[in-house]
PDB file of C-alpha atoms and ligand atoms in Angstrom:
ATOM      1  CA  ILE A   1      16.287  -5.171 -19.943  1.00 57.00           C
ATOM      2  CA  MET A   2      19.238  -7.571 -20.141  1.00 60.00           C
ATOM      3  CA  THR A   3      21.678  -4.647 -20.105  1.00 66.00           C
ATOM      4  CA  ARG A   4      20.303  -3.510 -16.728  1.00 70.00           C
ATOM      5  CA  PRO A   5      20.583  -6.457 -14.321  1.00 74.00           C
ATOM      6  CA  VAL A   6      18.879  -4.634 -11.443  1.00 73.00           C
ATOM      7  CA  VAL A   7      15.793  -3.972 -13.571  1.00 73.00           C
ATOM      8  CA  PHE A   8      15.828  -7.576 -14.746  1.00 79.00           C
ATOM      9  CA  TRP A   9      16.007  -9.019 -11.221  1.00 77.00           C
ATOM     10  CA  CYS A  10      13.341  -6.616  -9.972  1.00 75.00           C
ATOM     11  CA  ILE A  11      10.996  -7.930 -12.649  1.00 79.00           C
ATOM     12  CA  VAL A  12      11.849 -11.528 -11.754  1.00 81.00           C
ATOM     13  CA  LEU A  13      11.141 -10.762  -8.081  1.00 78.00           C
ATOM     14  CA  VAL A  14       7.807  -9.150  -8.844  1.00 80.00           C
ATOM     15  CA  VAL A  15       6.716 -12.053 -11.046  1.00 83.00           C
ATOM     16  CA  ALA A  16       7.860 -14.541  -8.377  1.00 84.00           C
ATOM     17  CA  MET A  17       5.854 -12.717  -5.714  1.00 84.00           C
ATOM     18  CA  ASP A  18       2.798 -12.586  -7.919  1.00 83.00           C
ATOM     19  CA  ILE A  19       2.896 -16.353  -8.491  1.00 86.00           C
ATOM     20  CA  LYS A  20       3.352 -17.047  -4.772  1.00 90.00           C
ATOM     21  CA  LEU A  21       0.674 -14.572  -3.741  1.00 91.00           C
ATOM     22  CA  ARG A  22      -1.887 -16.202  -6.048  1.00 89.00           C
ATOM     23  CA  ASP A  23      -1.135 -19.458  -4.292  1.00 89.00           C
ATOM     24  CA  CYS A  24      -1.222 -18.091  -0.733  1.00 93.00           C
ATOM     25  CA  ARG A  25      -2.937 -20.369   1.840  1.00 93.00           C
ATOM     26  CA  MET A  26      -1.570 -18.658   4.953  1.00 93.00           C
ATOM     27  CA  CYS A  27      -5.054 -17.860   6.286  1.00 95.00           C
ATOM     28  CA  ASP A  28      -8.569 -19.049   5.425  1.00 96.00           C
ATOM     29  CA  LEU A  29      -9.605 -16.082   3.304  1.00 97.00           C
ATOM     30  CA  TYR A  30      -8.477 -17.737   0.074  1.00 95.00           C
ATOM     31  CA  LYS A  31     -11.401 -20.178   0.474  1.00 94.00           C
ATOM     32  CA  LEU A  32     -13.943 -17.422  -0.177  1.00 94.00           C
ATOM     33  CA  PRO A  33     -15.014 -16.656  -3.741  1.00 92.00           C
ATOM     34  CA  GLY A  34     -13.056 -13.981  -5.553  1.00 94.00           C
ATOM     35  CA  GLN A  35      -9.513 -13.354  -6.624  1.00 94.00           C
ATOM     36  CA  VAL A  36      -6.433 -12.311  -4.754  1.00 96.00           C
ATOM     37  CA  VAL A  37      -5.760  -8.583  -5.294  1.00 97.00           C
ATOM     38  CA  PRO A  38      -2.074  -7.639  -5.618  1.00 95.00           C
ATOM     39  CA  GLY A  39      -0.918  -4.047  -5.421  1.00 96.00           C
ATOM     40  CA  GLU A  40      -0.478  -2.207  -8.679  1.00 96.00           C
ATOM     41  CA  GLY A  41       1.585   0.677  -9.977  1.00 96.00           C
ATOM     42  CA  PRO A  42       5.116   1.523 -11.049  1.00 93.00           C
ATOM     43  CA  LYS A  43       7.951   0.100  -8.951  1.00 89.00           C
ATOM     44  CA  ASP A  44       9.590   3.524  -8.816  1.00 90.00           C
ATOM     45  CA  ALA A  45       6.444   5.276  -7.566  1.00 95.00           C
ATOM     46  CA  GLU A  46       6.962   8.223  -5.235  1.00 96.00           C
ATOM     47  CA  TYR A  47       3.636   7.694  -3.441  1.00 98.00           C
ATOM     48  CA  MET A  48       2.250   4.415  -2.111  1.00 98.00           C
ATOM     49  CA  PHE A  49      -1.417   4.347  -1.050  1.00 98.00           C
ATOM     50  CA  VAL A  50      -2.368   1.489   1.282  1.00 98.00           C
ATOM     51  CA  ALA A  51      -6.035   0.714   1.982  1.00 98.00           C
ATOM     52  CA  GLU A  52      -7.547  -2.050   4.124  1.00 98.00           C
ATOM     53  CA  ALA A  53      -8.658  -5.053   2.049  1.00 98.00           C
ATOM     54  CA  PRO A  54     -10.306  -5.617  -1.328  1.00 98.00           C
ATOM     55  CA  GLY A  55     -14.088  -5.157  -1.588  1.00 97.00           C
ATOM     56  CA  ALA A  56     -16.521  -7.112  -3.772  1.00 97.00           C
ATOM     57  CA  GLU A  57     -15.636  -5.478  -7.071  1.00 98.00           C
ATOM     58  CA  GLU A  58     -11.902  -5.613  -6.395  1.00 98.00           C
ATOM     59  CA  ALA A  59     -12.095  -9.352  -5.594  1.00 97.00           C
ATOM     60  CA  LEU A  60     -14.104  -9.900  -8.766  1.00 97.00           C
ATOM     61  CA  ARG A  61     -11.655  -8.129 -11.033  1.00 97.00           C
ATOM     62  CA  GLY A  62      -8.387  -8.613  -9.144  1.00 96.00           C
ATOM     63  CA  ARG A  63      -7.471  -4.920  -8.936  1.00 97.00           C
ATOM     64  CA  PRO A  64      -7.272  -2.626  -5.864  1.00 98.00           C
ATOM     65  CA  LEU A  65      -9.612   0.328  -5.237  1.00 98.00           C
ATOM     66  CA  ILE A  66     -11.774   0.130  -8.337  1.00 98.00           C
ATOM     67  CA  GLY A  67     -15.230  -0.230  -6.696  1.00 98.00           C
ATOM     68  CA  PRO A  68     -17.317   2.481  -4.962  1.00 98.00           C
ATOM     69  CA  SER A  69     -14.428   3.357  -2.598  1.00 98.00           C
ATOM     70  CA  GLY A  70     -12.090   3.403  -5.578  1.00 98.00           C
ATOM     71  CA  LYS A  71     -14.295   5.920  -7.383  1.00 98.00           C
ATOM     72  CA  ARG A  72     -14.037   8.213  -4.347  1.00 98.00           C
ATOM     73  CA  PHE A  73     -10.307   7.612  -4.186  1.00 98.00           C
ATOM     74  CA  ASP A  74      -9.953   8.616  -7.859  1.00 98.00           C
ATOM     75  CA  LEU A  75     -11.815  11.861  -7.175  1.00 98.00           C
ATOM     76  CA  LEU A  76      -9.519  12.617  -4.230  1.00 98.00           C
ATOM     77  CA  LEU A  77      -6.430  11.916  -6.327  1.00 98.00           C
ATOM     78  CA  LYS A  78      -7.684  14.445  -8.846  1.00 98.00           C
ATOM     79  CA  VAL A  79      -8.124  17.050  -6.111  1.00 98.00           C
ATOM     80  CA  GLY A  80      -4.460  16.636  -5.125  1.00 97.00           C
ATOM     81  CA  ASP A  81      -3.384  16.596  -8.779  1.00 97.00           C
ATOM     82  CA  PHE A  82      -2.041  13.035  -8.496  1.00 98.00           C
ATOM     83  CA  ASP A  83      -1.741  10.801 -11.532  1.00 98.00           C
ATOM     84  CA  ARG A  84      -2.951   7.336 -10.448  1.00 98.00           C
ATOM     85  CA  GLU A  85      -0.721   5.740 -13.108  1.00 97.00           C
ATOM     86  CA  LYS A  86       2.304   7.117 -11.282  1.00 97.00           C
ATOM     87  CA  CYS A  87       1.189   5.952  -7.813  1.00 98.00           C
ATOM     88  CA  TYR A  88       1.468   2.509  -6.255  1.00 97.00           C
ATOM     89  CA  VAL A  89      -1.906   1.411  -4.867  1.00 98.00           C
ATOM     90  CA  THR A  90      -2.313  -1.594  -2.587  1.00 98.00           C
ATOM     91  CA  ASN A  91      -4.078  -3.041   0.457  1.00 98.00           C
ATOM     92  CA  LEU A  92      -2.979  -4.398   3.827  1.00 98.00           C
ATOM     93  CA  LEU A  93      -4.837  -7.667   3.096  1.00 98.00           C
ATOM     94  CA  LYS A  94      -4.748  -9.139  -0.390  1.00 98.00           C
ATOM     95  CA  HIS A  95      -7.941 -11.197  -0.049  1.00 97.00           C
ATOM     96  CA  ARG A  96     -11.453  -9.914   0.624  1.00 98.00           C
ATOM     97  CA  THR A  97     -12.902 -10.587   4.095  1.00 98.00           C
ATOM     98  CA  PRO A  98     -16.433 -12.026   4.554  1.00 97.00           C
ATOM     99  CA  ARG A  99     -18.917  -9.160   3.994  1.00 95.00           C
ATOM    100  CA  ASN A 100     -15.966  -6.737   4.229  1.00 96.00           C
ATOM    101  CA  ARG A 101     -15.575  -7.248   7.976  1.00 97.00           C
ATOM    102  CA  LYS A 102     -12.481  -5.794   9.628  1.00 97.00           C
ATOM    103  CA  PRO A 103      -9.342  -7.909   9.103  1.00 98.00           C
ATOM    104  CA  LYS A 104      -8.444 -10.091  12.086  1.00 98.00           C
ATOM    105  CA  VAL A 105      -5.065  -9.643  13.756  1.00 97.00           C
ATOM    106  CA  ALA A 106      -4.101 -13.207  12.787  1.00 97.00           C
ATOM    107  CA  GLU A 107      -4.906 -12.449   9.128  1.00 97.00           C
ATOM    108  CA  ILE A 108      -2.897  -9.237   9.183  1.00 97.00           C
ATOM    109  CA  ASN A 109       0.043 -10.983  10.842  1.00 96.00           C
ATOM    110  CA  VAL A 110       0.406 -13.479   8.014  1.00 96.00           C
ATOM    111  CA  CYS A 111      -0.675 -11.301   5.099  1.00 97.00           C
ATOM    112  CA  ASP A 112       1.605  -8.364   5.888  1.00 95.00           C
ATOM    113  CA  GLN A 113       4.583 -10.257   4.444  1.00 93.00           C
ATOM    114  CA  TRP A 114       3.294  -9.193   1.001  1.00 94.00           C
ATOM    115  CA  LEU A 115       3.052  -5.556   1.961  1.00 95.00           C
ATOM    116  CA  LYS A 116       6.574  -5.695   3.414  1.00 92.00           C
ATOM    117  CA  GLN A 117       7.846  -7.003   0.083  1.00 90.00           C
ATOM    118  CA  GLU A 118       6.047  -4.259  -1.780  1.00 92.00           C
ATOM    119  CA  LEU A 119       7.628  -1.689   0.551  1.00 91.00           C
ATOM    120  CA  GLU A 120      11.038  -3.178  -0.028  1.00 85.00           C
ATOM    121  CA  TRP A 121      10.736  -3.015  -3.795  1.00 86.00           C
ATOM    122  CA  VAL A 122       8.887   0.222  -4.340  1.00 90.00           C
ATOM    123  CA  ARG A 123      10.557   2.137  -1.517  1.00 90.00           C
ATOM    124  CA  PRO A 124       8.113   5.003  -1.898  1.00 93.00           C
ATOM    125  CA  ARG A 125       9.083   8.409  -0.660  1.00 93.00           C
ATOM    126  CA  ILE A 126       5.643   8.864   0.887  1.00 96.00           C
ATOM    127  CA  ILE A 127       3.212   6.289   2.230  1.00 97.00           C
ATOM    128  CA  VAL A 128      -0.425   7.241   2.582  1.00 98.00           C
ATOM    129  CA  ALA A 129      -2.471   4.867   4.737  1.00 98.00           C
ATOM    130  CA  LEU A 130      -6.164   4.999   3.870  1.00 98.00           C
ATOM    131  CA  GLY A 131      -8.099   4.321   7.059  1.00 98.00           C
ATOM    132  CA  ALA A 132      -7.159   3.421  10.611  1.00 98.00           C
ATOM    133  CA  THR A 133      -6.582  -0.303   9.962  1.00 98.00           C
ATOM    134  CA  ALA A 134      -3.715   0.319   7.544  1.00 98.00           C
ATOM    135  CA  ALA A 135      -2.443   3.314   9.534  1.00 98.00           C
ATOM    136  CA  GLU A 136      -2.272   1.280  12.742  1.00 97.00           C
ATOM    137  CA  TRP A 137      -0.248  -1.458  11.043  1.00 97.00           C
ATOM    138  CA  PHE A 138       2.345   1.116  10.035  1.00 95.00           C
ATOM    139  CA  VAL A 139       2.684   2.946  13.331  1.00 94.00           C
ATOM    140  CA  GLY A 140       2.125  -0.075  15.579  1.00 93.00           C
ATOM    141  CA  HIS A 141      -0.457   1.511  17.873  1.00 94.00           C
ATOM    142  CA  ARG A 142      -3.974   2.935  17.752  1.00 95.00           C
ATOM    143  CA  VAL A 143      -4.441   5.946  15.517  1.00 96.00           C
ATOM    144  CA  ALA A 144      -6.920   8.674  16.410  1.00 95.00           C
ATOM    145  CA  MET A 145      -7.795   9.595  12.839  1.00 96.00           C
ATOM    146  CA  LYS A 146      -9.679  12.688  13.962  1.00 96.00           C
ATOM    147  CA  LYS A 147      -6.453  14.132  15.357  1.00 96.00           C
ATOM    148  CA  GLU A 148      -3.818  12.694  13.040  1.00 96.00           C
ATOM    149  CA  HIS A 149      -5.357  12.732   9.550  1.00 98.00           C
ATOM    150  CA  GLY A 150      -3.477  14.436   6.772  1.00 98.00           C
ATOM    151  CA  MET A 151      -0.265  15.308   8.596  1.00 96.00           C
ATOM    152  CA  PRO A 152       2.955  13.750   7.223  1.00 96.00           C
ATOM    153  CA  ARG A 153       5.573  12.518   9.668  1.00 93.00           C
ATOM    154  CA  ALA A 154       8.840  10.619   9.447  1.00 91.00           C
ATOM    155  CA  LEU A 155       8.581   6.861   9.922  1.00 91.00           C
ATOM    156  CA  THR A 156      10.889   3.851   9.740  1.00 86.00           C
ATOM    157  CA  ILE A 157       9.453   0.372   9.337  1.00 83.00           C
ATOM    158  CA  ALA A 158      11.114  -2.902   8.302  1.00 71.00           C
ATOM    159  CA  GLN A 159      13.582  -1.947   5.538  1.00 71.00           C
ATOM    160  CA  TRP A 160      11.774   1.273   4.749  1.00 81.00           C
ATOM    161  CA  GLY A 161      12.056   4.835   5.976  1.00 85.00           C
ATOM    162  CA  GLY A 162      10.338   7.967   4.709  1.00 89.00           C
ATOM    163  CA  LEU A 163       7.231  10.069   5.161  1.00 94.00           C
ATOM    164  CA  PHE A 164       3.995   8.595   6.413  1.00 96.00           C
ATOM    165  CA  VAL A 165       0.508  10.104   6.345  1.00 98.00           C
ATOM    166  CA  ALA A 166      -2.721   8.684   7.778  1.00 98.00           C
ATOM    167  CA  MET A 167      -5.847   9.643   5.829  1.00 98.00           C
ATOM    168  CA  TYR A 168      -9.518   8.792   6.213  1.00 98.00           C
ATOM    169  CA  HIS A 169     -10.540   5.744   4.183  1.00 98.00           C
ATOM    170  CA  PRO A 170     -12.559   6.888   1.139  1.00 98.00           C
ATOM    171  CA  ALA A 171     -15.420   4.612   2.318  1.00 97.00           C
ATOM    172  CA  ALA A 172     -15.719   6.635   5.553  1.00 97.00           C
ATOM    173  CA  VAL A 173     -17.766   9.121   3.570  1.00 97.00           C
ATOM    174  CA  PHE A 174     -20.530   6.528   3.076  1.00 97.00           C
ATOM    175  CA  ARG A 175     -21.051   6.468   6.845  1.00 96.00           C
ATOM    176  CA  ASN A 176     -20.376  10.146   7.444  1.00 97.00           C
ATOM    177  CA  PRO A 177     -20.909  12.445   4.434  1.00 97.00           C
ATOM    178  CA  ASN A 178     -19.530  15.402   6.420  1.00 97.00           C
ATOM    179  CA  LEU A 179     -16.072  13.889   6.155  1.00 98.00           C
ATOM    180  CA  TRP A 180     -15.899  14.497   2.417  1.00 98.00           C
ATOM    181  CA  ALA A 181     -14.862  18.144   2.844  1.00 98.00           C
ATOM    182  CA  VAL A 182     -12.122  17.099   5.289  1.00 98.00           C
ATOM    183  CA  MET A 183     -10.820  14.462   2.883  1.00 98.00           C
ATOM    184  CA  VAL A 184     -10.824  16.881  -0.043  1.00 98.00           C
ATOM    185  CA  GLU A 185      -8.879  19.385   2.039  1.00 98.00           C
ATOM    186  CA  ASP A 186      -6.348  16.708   3.087  1.00 98.00           C
ATOM    187  CA  PHE A 187      -5.698  15.612  -0.496  1.00 98.00           C
ATOM    188  CA  LYS A 188      -5.530  19.181  -1.754  1.00 98.00           C
ATOM    189  CA  LEU A 189      -2.934  20.131   0.843  1.00 98.00           C
ATOM    190  CA  LEU A 190      -0.990  16.860   0.757  1.00 98.00           C
ATOM    191  CA  PRO A 191       1.664  17.872  -1.822  1.00 97.00           C
ATOM    192  CA  SER A 192       2.552  21.109  -0.013  1.00 96.00           C
ATOM    193  CA  ARG A 193       2.501  19.435   3.417  1.00 96.00           C
ATOM    194  CA  VAL A 194       4.843  16.770   2.052  1.00 96.00           C
ATOM    195  CA  THR A 195       7.209  19.410   0.690  1.00 93.00           C
ATOM    196  CA  THR A 196       7.319  21.126   4.075  1.00 92.00           C
ATOM    197  CA  ALA A 197       7.853  17.848   5.945  1.00 91.00           C
ATOM    198  CA  THR A 198      10.542  16.647   3.494  1.00 86.00           C
ATOM    199  CA  GLU A 199      12.744  19.550   4.497  1.00 80.00           C
ATOM    200  CA  ARG A 200      12.877  18.055   7.986  1.00 74.00           C
ATOM    201  CA  VAL A 201      13.477  14.396   7.059  1.00 65.00           C
ATOM    202  CA  THR A 202      16.609  12.446   6.094  1.00 57.00           C
ATOM    203  CA  PRO A 203      15.998  10.810   2.729  1.00 52.00           C
ATOM    204  CA  VAL A 204      16.667   7.160   3.687  1.00 51.00           C
ATOM    205  CA  TRP A 205      14.302   5.934   0.953  1.00 48.00           C
ATOM    206  CA  LYS A 206      16.991   6.684  -1.624  1.00 47.00           C
ATOM    207  CA  THR A 207      19.020   3.573  -0.689  1.00 50.00           C
ATOM    208  CA  LEU A 208      18.745   0.888  -3.337  1.00 54.00           C
ATOM    209  CA  MET A 209      19.190  -2.851  -2.980  1.00 60.00           C
ATOM    210  CA  THR A 210      22.626  -4.058  -3.978  1.00 64.00           C
ATOM    211  CA  PRO A 211      22.691  -6.890  -6.556  1.00 63.00           C
ATOM    212  CA  LYS A 212      23.674  -9.248  -3.685  1.00 68.00           C
ATOM    213  CA  GLU A 213      20.631  -8.183  -1.648  1.00 69.00           C
ATOM    214  CA  LEU A 214      18.455  -8.668  -4.707  1.00 64.00           C
ATOM    215  CA  MET A 215      19.754 -12.205  -5.190  1.00 68.00           C
ATOM    216  CA  GLU A 216      19.146 -12.978  -1.511  1.00 69.00           C
ATOM    217  CA  ALA A 217      15.613 -11.631  -1.684  1.00 65.00           C
ATOM    218  CA  LEU A 218      15.011 -13.747  -4.776  1.00 64.00           C
ATOM    219  CA  CYS A 219      16.319 -16.891  -3.049  1.00 68.00           C
ATOM    220  CA  VAL A 220      14.127 -16.280  -0.003  1.00 63.00           C
ATOM    221  CA  ASN A 221      11.168 -15.602  -2.251  1.00 59.00           C
ATOM    222  CA  LEU A 222      11.606 -18.796  -4.200  1.00 61.00           C
ATOM    223  CA  GLN A 223      12.453 -20.691  -0.994  1.00 56.00           C
ATOM    224  CA  LEU A 224      15.822 -21.776  -2.302  1.00 55.00           C
ATOM    225  CA  TYR A 225      17.326 -21.644   1.178  1.00 44.00           C
TER     226      TYR A 225
HETATM  227  N1  URA B   1     -11.655  -0.902   0.272  1.00 68.60           N
HETATM  228  C1  URA B   1     -10.343  -1.082   0.506  1.00 68.60           C
HETATM  229  O1  URA B   1      -9.864  -0.894   1.613  1.00 68.60           O
HETATM  230  N2  URA B   1      -9.580  -1.497  -0.503  1.00 68.60           N
HETATM  231  C2  URA B   1     -10.037  -1.744  -1.734  1.00 68.60           C
HETATM  232  O2  URA B   1      -9.256  -2.139  -2.604  1.00 68.60           O
HETATM  233  C3  URA B   1     -11.418  -1.541  -1.942  1.00 68.60           C
HETATM  234  C4  URA B   1     -12.211  -1.124  -0.931  1.00 68.60           C
END
């Protein structure tokens, strides 16, 4: 590790974020029982999956998408031949909401700083938003899931640029079982749709942070300025 300064500083940054996230008091959700749920996965992941907010089981165990929705998500990953270990999985909100209600705009506006950091570090080639709440944060306007699901498109947001895909949230199937076939189809076709779309997109995600940028990010993170 010490021979590769960039790797070293990336690890320091991730640990620093984790400590700060566990201590986050930016909205009232931390007062509810349960743990904060950071994203998980390799920092060089090609795919980043972003769901809405942790559910009961996630808040209990501190890991994203491991409850009933997570089980569905795992099945869908299998359909698309994705290895979960190689994907970065996270949520728009890092704390559970009361009875899993929709996140409030004010909560999203303070919590999204964590997701922006994750984007900056992982710089995935493809982002998959699971559900309209996450999708709408990325594109900045309402998403008609019925029309837009499953189709990759180029997107630039904050420091990140790459391919973006809106998918149905795995929990949507609990309300509408007919959606399962659509979701299976979307995950099955995702790799080939991404290949086709990649041919039309400039690969901006390849840019890496310079050591100076890394140091600056670290200072901001630790509030040294
Ligand atoms: N639903 C989500 O949106 N995220 C989770 O982590 C679990 C359930």
